[in-house]
Amino acid sequence: MDKSQIDHLSSWFDGYVEPFLATDAEAAKNIRLKIEHTRKVCEAMAQLSSGENLSENESIIASAVALLHDVGRFPQYRRWRTFRDSESDNHARLAIDVIRTEQVLAGVDHSEQLLIEEAIRFHNLLEPPATIKSPTRRFINLIRDADKLDIWRVFVELLAQPPEERATAATLGLPDLPGIVSDNCIVALNSGAVVRLDTTTCINDFKLLQISWVYDLTSASSRRILLERGYIPALAATLPERPDIREAVTRALNFLSA
Ligand SMILES: [Fe+2]
């Protein structure tokens, strides 16, 4: 791929998402959130590409993965009005459908098309299959990290807003119950594991899940950027004051800065 193909993809993206905004106010807010997310994931990806010393060609492929990784979110929200895959369809698979139906990668080298599709296909799995080898593995790791870096931003910004102004689908419909936290989520975080989405019952659990992602980052650059951005202390500051939570958060922060 070359630079002009990325510019072309970027214009395609703008044209593709535009019609999804012609909807009611709540839906438009959720769609705008994903458009902005995509742009910010592209920025995080550029930071990671330079931090991890990618070649120019690798950086271009990484940009394409970032730009396209969530295109499935738009048809997903239009059809089901949710970003919860378990209540609709796998948004990574939907993204591949969009890429193929719209022939977004026509003209791109076949092996590069495959690389981009594979990275997108596995970007949202709890754990990508161990059998996947480089170079696909590299792009999967990059998009998973860039995606998380921006999901943290979205969530931290959202928590700073009054509940009635929040984009509803961003918190996956979880109730905001101040003071409530599930013990099993705290235990998971404190054991250095990634908290599973299907064990979360409220927004505080979801914060623990997001803090636990520190254990899932794949590169020193991602960990450095996360530390610089300060998202983990920002999330932790909104959790109930409890010794077991403080211990689990401290452990995550120590891991990050080690
Ligand atoms: Fe994403």
mmCIF file of N, CA, C and O in Angstrom, residues 162-222:
data_model
loop_
_atom_site.group_PDB
_atom_site.id
_atom_site.type_symbol
_atom_site.label_atom_id
_atom_site.label_comp_id
_atom_site.label_asym_id
_atom_site.label_seq_id
_atom_site.Cartn_x
_atom_site.Cartn_y
_atom_site.Cartn_z
ATOM 1 N N PRO A 162 -22.302 14.567 32.985
ATOM 2 C CA PRO A 162 -23.486 14.157 33.745
ATOM 3 C C PRO A 162 -24.154 12.968 33.033
ATOM 4 O O PRO A 162 -24.160 12.940 31.790
ATOM 5 N N PRO A 163 -24.680 11.985 33.800
ATOM 6 C CA PRO A 163 -25.216 10.761 33.192
ATOM 7 C C PRO A 163 -26.170 11.019 32.032
ATOM 8 O O PRO A 163 -26.144 10.289 31.032
ATOM 9 N N GLU A 164 -27.002 12.079 32.111
ATOM 10 C CA GLU A 164 -28.004 12.280 31.051
ATOM 11 C C GLU A 164 -27.386 12.747 29.740
ATOM 12 O O GLU A 164 -28.013 12.680 28.694
ATOM 13 N N GLU A 165 -26.127 13.206 29.802
ATOM 14 C CA GLU A 165 -25.477 13.667 28.559
ATOM 15 C C GLU A 165 -24.610 12.588 27.913
ATOM 16 O O GLU A 165 -24.077 12.761 26.833
ATOM 17 N N ARG A 166 -24.444 11.462 28.587
ATOM 18 C CA ARG A 166 -23.553 10.419 28.077
ATOM 19 C C ARG A 166 -24.132 9.711 26.861
ATOM 20 O O ARG A 166 -25.343 9.521 26.776
ATOM 21 N N ALA A 167 -23.243 9.318 25.945
ATOM 22 C CA ALA A 167 -23.680 8.502 24.813
ATOM 23 C C ALA A 167 -24.074 7.142 25.392
ATOM 24 O O ALA A 167 -23.248 6.434 25.963
ATOM 25 N N THR A 168 -25.357 6.806 25.265
ATOM 26 C CA THR A 168 -25.918 5.663 26.004
ATOM 27 C C THR A 168 -25.236 4.334 25.699
ATOM 28 O O THR A 168 -25.042 3.513 26.597
ATOM 29 N N ALA A 169 -24.878 4.109 24.436
ATOM 30 C CA ALA A 169 -24.379 2.783 24.057
ATOM 31 C C ALA A 169 -22.938 2.552 24.491
ATOM 32 O O ALA A 169 -22.453 1.426 24.461
ATOM 33 N N ALA A 170 -22.237 3.629 24.906
ATOM 34 C CA ALA A 170 -20.820 3.488 25.240
ATOM 35 C C ALA A 170 -20.603 2.660 26.496
ATOM 36 O O ALA A 170 -19.566 2.038 26.669
ATOM 37 N N THR A 171 -21.586 2.651 27.387
ATOM 38 C CA THR A 171 -21.430 1.873 28.617
ATOM 39 C C THR A 171 -22.186 0.549 28.510
ATOM 40 O O THR A 171 -22.424 -0.116 29.516
ATOM 41 N N LEU A 172 -22.513 0.169 27.281
ATOM 42 C CA LEU A 172 -23.109 -1.138 27.002
ATOM 43 C C LEU A 172 -24.375 -1.412 27.811
ATOM 44 O O LEU A 172 -24.692 -2.556 28.109
ATOM 45 N N GLY A 173 -25.068 -0.356 28.192
ATOM 46 C CA GLY A 173 -26.326 -0.527 28.914
ATOM 47 C C GLY A 173 -26.155 -0.904 30.376
ATOM 48 O O GLY A 173 -27.129 -1.214 31.063
ATOM 49 N N LEU A 174 -24.921 -0.881 30.891
ATOM 50 C CA LEU A 174 -24.699 -1.231 32.296
ATOM 51 C C LEU A 174 -25.222 -0.105 33.194
ATOM 52 O O LEU A 174 -25.036 1.067 32.892
ATOM 53 N N PRO A 175 -25.881 -0.454 34.332
ATOM 54 C CA PRO A 175 -26.404 0.586 35.215
ATOM 55 C C PRO A 175 -25.300 1.252 36.041
ATOM 56 O O PRO A 175 -24.333 0.584 36.426
ATOM 57 N N ASP A 176 -25.431 2.550 36.269
ATOM 58 C CA ASP A 176 -24.481 3.293 37.104
ATOM 59 C C ASP A 176 -24.986 3.223 38.550
ATOM 60 O O ASP A 176 -25.917 3.920 38.914
ATOM 61 N N LEU A 177 -24.390 2.344 39.344
ATOM 62 C CA LEU A 177 -24.847 2.133 40.716
ATOM 63 C C LEU A 177 -23.729 2.531 41.675
ATOM 64 O O LEU A 177 -22.868 1.713 41.989
ATOM 65 N N PRO A 178 -23.720 3.799 42.127
ATOM 66 C CA PRO A 178 -22.617 4.257 42.977
ATOM 67 C C PRO A 178 -22.479 3.361 44.210
ATOM 68 O O PRO A 178 -23.466 2.983 44.826
ATOM 69 N N GLY A 179 -21.253 2.999 44.533
ATOM 70 C CA GLY A 179 -21.013 2.200 45.733
ATOM 71 C C GLY A 179 -21.073 0.690 45.501
ATOM 72 O O GLY A 179 -20.655 -0.088 46.337
ATOM 73 N N ILE A 180 -21.617 0.279 44.346
ATOM 74 C CA ILE A 180 -21.740 -1.164 44.089
ATOM 75 C C ILE A 180 -20.566 -1.637 43.226
ATOM 76 O O ILE A 180 -20.265 -1.038 42.193
ATOM 77 N N VAL A 181 -19.895 -2.703 43.680
ATOM 78 C CA VAL A 181 -18.821 -3.340 42.905
ATOM 79 C C VAL A 181 -18.939 -4.845 43.124
ATOM 80 O O VAL A 181 -19.216 -5.280 44.243
ATOM 81 N N SER A 182 -18.698 -5.631 42.078
ATOM 82 C CA SER A 182 -18.760 -7.092 42.253
ATOM 83 C C SER A 182 -17.420 -7.610 42.761
ATOM 84 O O SER A 182 -16.379 -7.331 42.161
ATOM 85 N N ASP A 183 -17.484 -8.401 43.850
ATOM 86 C CA ASP A 183 -16.252 -8.926 44.446
ATOM 87 C C ASP A 183 -15.429 -9.728 43.436
ATOM 88 O O ASP A 183 -14.201 -9.633 43.408
ATOM 89 N N ASN A 184 -16.115 -10.514 42.590
ATOM 90 C CA ASN A 184 -15.347 -11.359 41.651
ATOM 91 C C ASN A 184 -14.543 -10.526 40.656
ATOM 92 O O ASN A 184 -13.468 -10.940 40.207
ATOM 93 N N CYS A 185 -15.023 -9.338 40.326
ATOM 94 C CA CYS A 185 -14.263 -8.465 39.413
ATOM 95 C C CYS A 185 -13.016 -7.919 40.118
ATOM 96 O O CYS A 185 -11.941 -7.834 39.519
ATOM 97 N N ILE A 186 -13.172 -7.570 41.412
ATOM 98 C CA ILE A 186 -12.012 -7.073 42.180
ATOM 99 C C ILE A 186 -10.976 -8.193 42.310
ATOM 100 O O ILE A 186 -9.777 -7.970 42.105
ATOM 101 N N VAL A 187 -11.451 -9.403 42.601
ATOM 102 C CA VAL A 187 -10.542 -10.551 42.761
ATOM 103 C C VAL A 187 -9.788 -10.806 41.451
ATOM 104 O O VAL A 187 -8.571 -11.014 41.453
ATOM 105 N N ALA A 188 -10.506 -10.748 40.345
ATOM 106 C CA ALA A 188 -9.863 -10.982 39.040
ATOM 107 C C ALA A 188 -8.780 -9.933 38.787
ATOM 108 O O ALA A 188 -7.647 -10.265 38.422
ATOM 109 N N LEU A 189 -9.118 -8.660 39.009
ATOM 110 C CA LEU A 189 -8.141 -7.587 38.781
ATOM 111 C C LEU A 189 -6.923 -7.781 39.681
ATOM 112 O O LEU A 189 -5.776 -7.649 39.250
ATOM 113 N N ASN A 190 -7.196 -8.134 40.931
ATOM 114 C CA ASN A 190 -6.097 -8.277 41.890
ATOM 115 C C ASN A 190 -5.215 -9.487 41.587
ATOM 116 O O ASN A 190 -4.073 -9.567 42.047
ATOM 117 N N SER A 191 -5.729 -10.422 40.779
ATOM 118 C CA SER A 191 -4.911 -11.586 40.430
ATOM 119 C C SER A 191 -4.117 -11.333 39.148
ATOM 120 O O SER A 191 -3.421 -12.214 38.655
ATOM 121 N N GLY A 192 -4.260 -10.128 38.592
ATOM 122 C CA GLY A 192 -3.515 -9.811 37.375
ATOM 123 C C GLY A 192 -4.177 -10.373 36.127
ATOM 124 O O GLY A 192 -3.542 -10.511 35.090
ATOM 125 N N ALA A 193 -5.481 -10.678 36.236
ATOM 126 C CA ALA A 193 -6.207 -11.210 35.069
ATOM 127 C C ALA A 193 -7.052 -10.113 34.443
ATOM 128 O O ALA A 193 -7.357 -9.108 35.095
ATOM 129 N N VAL A 194 -7.427 -10.315 33.180
ATOM 130 C CA VAL A 194 -8.353 -9.397 32.531
ATOM 131 C C VAL A 194 -9.769 -9.763 32.987
ATOM 132 O O VAL A 194 -10.160 -10.928 32.930
ATOM 133 N N VAL A 195 -10.507 -8.774 33.495
ATOM 134 C CA VAL A 195 -11.880 -9.006 33.955
ATOM 135 C C VAL A 195 -12.758 -9.288 32.735
ATOM 136 O O VAL A 195 -12.702 -8.564 31.743
ATOM 137 N N ARG A 196 -13.561 -10.326 32.826
ATOM 138 C CA ARG A 196 -14.404 -10.697 31.671
ATOM 139 C C ARG A 196 -15.679 -9.847 31.633
ATOM 140 O O ARG A 196 -16.299 -9.611 32.672
ATOM 141 N N LEU A 197 -16.042 -9.449 30.412
ATOM 142 C CA LEU A 197 -17.229 -8.605 30.253
ATOM 143 C C LEU A 197 -18.480 -9.291 30.805
ATOM 144 O O LEU A 197 -19.333 -8.647 31.405
ATOM 145 N N ASP A 198 -18.560 -10.625 30.620
ATOM 146 C CA ASP A 198 -19.792 -11.302 31.065
ATOM 147 C C ASP A 198 -19.875 -11.438 32.589
ATOM 148 O O ASP A 198 -20.852 -11.958 33.114
ATOM 149 N N THR A 199 -18.853 -10.950 33.316
ATOM 150 C CA THR A 199 -18.938 -10.959 34.784
ATOM 151 C C THR A 199 -19.264 -9.566 35.334
ATOM 152 O O THR A 199 -19.398 -9.397 36.533
ATOM 153 N N THR A 200 -19.362 -8.577 34.458
ATOM 154 C CA THR A 200 -19.625 -7.215 34.929
ATOM 155 C C THR A 200 -21.133 -6.977 35.026
ATOM 156 O O THR A 200 -21.886 -7.430 34.162
ATOM 157 N N THR A 201 -21.533 -6.290 36.093
ATOM 158 C CA THR A 201 -22.970 -6.058 36.281
ATOM 159 C C THR A 201 -23.305 -4.572 36.379
ATOM 160 O O THR A 201 -24.473 -4.209 36.401
ATOM 161 N N CYS A 202 -22.291 -3.731 36.519
ATOM 162 C CA CYS A 202 -22.560 -2.298 36.675
ATOM 163 C C CYS A 202 -21.336 -1.507 36.195
ATOM 164 O O CYS A 202 -20.299 -2.098 35.867
ATOM 165 N N ILE A 203 -21.473 -0.196 36.178
ATOM 166 C CA ILE A 203 -20.399 0.629 35.617
ATOM 167 C C ILE A 203 -19.103 0.513 36.418
ATOM 168 O O ILE A 203 -18.017 0.508 35.854
ATOM 169 N N ASN A 204 -19.204 0.377 37.742
ATOM 170 C CA ASN A 204 -17.967 0.222 38.523
ATOM 171 C C ASN A 204 -17.215 -1.061 38.112
ATOM 172 O O ASN A 204 -15.986 -1.063 38.046
ATOM 173 N N ASP A 205 -17.950 -2.127 37.841
ATOM 174 C CA ASP A 205 -17.299 -3.366 37.374
ATOM 175 C C ASP A 205 -16.606 -3.111 36.040
ATOM 176 O O ASP A 205 -15.507 -3.617 35.781
ATOM 177 N N PHE A 206 -17.263 -2.338 35.190
ATOM 178 C CA PHE A 206 -16.715 -2.032 33.865
ATOM 179 C C PHE A 206 -15.425 -1.217 33.999
ATOM 180 O O PHE A 206 -14.490 -1.379 33.226
ATOM 181 N N LYS A 207 -15.366 -0.351 35.033
ATOM 182 C CA LYS A 207 -14.120 0.397 35.286
ATOM 183 C C LYS A 207 -13.004 -0.580 35.666
ATOM 184 O O LYS A 207 -11.856 -0.443 35.211
ATOM 185 N N LEU A 208 -13.339 -1.571 36.494
ATOM 186 C CA LEU A 208 -12.327 -2.575 36.881
ATOM 187 C C LEU A 208 -11.858 -3.350 35.654
ATOM 188 O O LEU A 208 -10.670 -3.636 35.484
ATOM 189 N N LEU A 209 -12.811 -3.674 34.782
ATOM 190 C CA LEU A 209 -12.462 -4.368 33.538
ATOM 191 C C LEU A 209 -11.466 -3.525 32.742
ATOM 192 O O LEU A 209 -10.441 -4.019 32.266
ATOM 193 N N GLN A 210 -11.752 -2.244 32.647
ATOM 194 C CA GLN A 210 -10.873 -1.385 31.850
ATOM 195 C C GLN A 210 -9.501 -1.228 32.497
ATOM 196 O O GLN A 210 -8.493 -1.156 31.803
ATOM 197 N N ILE A 211 -9.466 -1.174 33.832
ATOM 198 C CA ILE A 211 -8.164 -1.102 34.504
ATOM 199 C C ILE A 211 -7.385 -2.398 34.244
ATOM 200 O O ILE A 211 -6.175 -2.373 34.020
ATOM 201 N N SER A 212 -8.115 -3.522 34.206
ATOM 202 C CA SER A 212 -7.438 -4.824 34.021
ATOM 203 C C SER A 212 -6.804 -4.960 32.639
ATOM 204 O O SER A 212 -5.964 -5.834 32.432
ATOM 205 N N TRP A 213 -7.192 -4.119 31.710
ATOM 206 C CA TRP A 213 -6.577 -4.175 30.371
ATOM 207 C C TRP A 213 -5.085 -3.856 30.406
ATOM 208 O O TRP A 213 -4.381 -4.145 29.452
ATOM 209 N N VAL A 214 -4.599 -3.243 31.474
ATOM 210 C CA VAL A 214 -3.149 -2.986 31.531
ATOM 211 C C VAL A 214 -2.395 -4.304 31.357
ATOM 212 O O VAL A 214 -1.301 -4.324 30.797
ATOM 213 N N TYR A 215 -3.010 -5.412 31.819
ATOM 214 C CA TYR A 215 -2.342 -6.715 31.728
ATOM 215 C C TYR A 215 -2.394 -7.293 30.315
ATOM 216 O O TYR A 215 -1.787 -8.318 30.046
ATOM 217 N N ASP A 216 -3.147 -6.654 29.458
ATOM 218 C CA ASP A 216 -3.325 -7.181 28.106
ATOM 219 C C ASP A 216 -2.560 -6.370 27.051
ATOM 220 O O ASP A 216 -2.522 -6.755 25.889
ATOM 221 N N LEU A 217 -1.955 -5.251 27.441
ATOM 222 C CA LEU A 217 -1.206 -4.448 26.460
ATOM 223 C C LEU A 217 0.010 -5.247 25.991
ATOM 224 O O LEU A 217 0.594 -6.015 26.764
ATOM 225 N N THR A 218 0.382 -5.036 24.742
ATOM 226 C CA THR A 218 1.403 -5.924 24.168
ATOM 227 C C THR A 218 2.753 -5.249 23.936
ATOM 228 O O THR A 218 3.677 -5.915 23.496
ATOM 229 N N SER A 219 2.858 -3.944 24.165
ATOM 230 C CA SER A 219 4.159 -3.334 23.887
ATOM 231 C C SER A 219 4.520 -2.284 24.932
ATOM 232 O O SER A 219 3.645 -1.726 25.617
ATOM 233 N N ALA A 220 5.815 -2.014 25.019
ATOM 234 C CA ALA A 220 6.313 -0.998 25.949
ATOM 235 C C ALA A 220 5.771 0.371 25.547
ATOM 236 O O ALA A 220 5.454 1.201 26.407
ATOM 237 N N SER A 221 5.630 0.616 24.236
ATOM 238 C CA SER A 221 5.109 1.911 23.784
ATOM 239 C C SER A 221 3.680 2.118 24.285
ATOM 240 O O SER A 221 3.318 3.212 24.718
ATOM 241 N N SER A 222 2.857 1.077 24.199
ATOM 242 C CA SER A 222 1.463 1.203 24.653
ATOM 243 C C SER A 222 1.423 1.515 26.139
ATOM 244 O O SER A 222 0.647 2.372 26.583
#
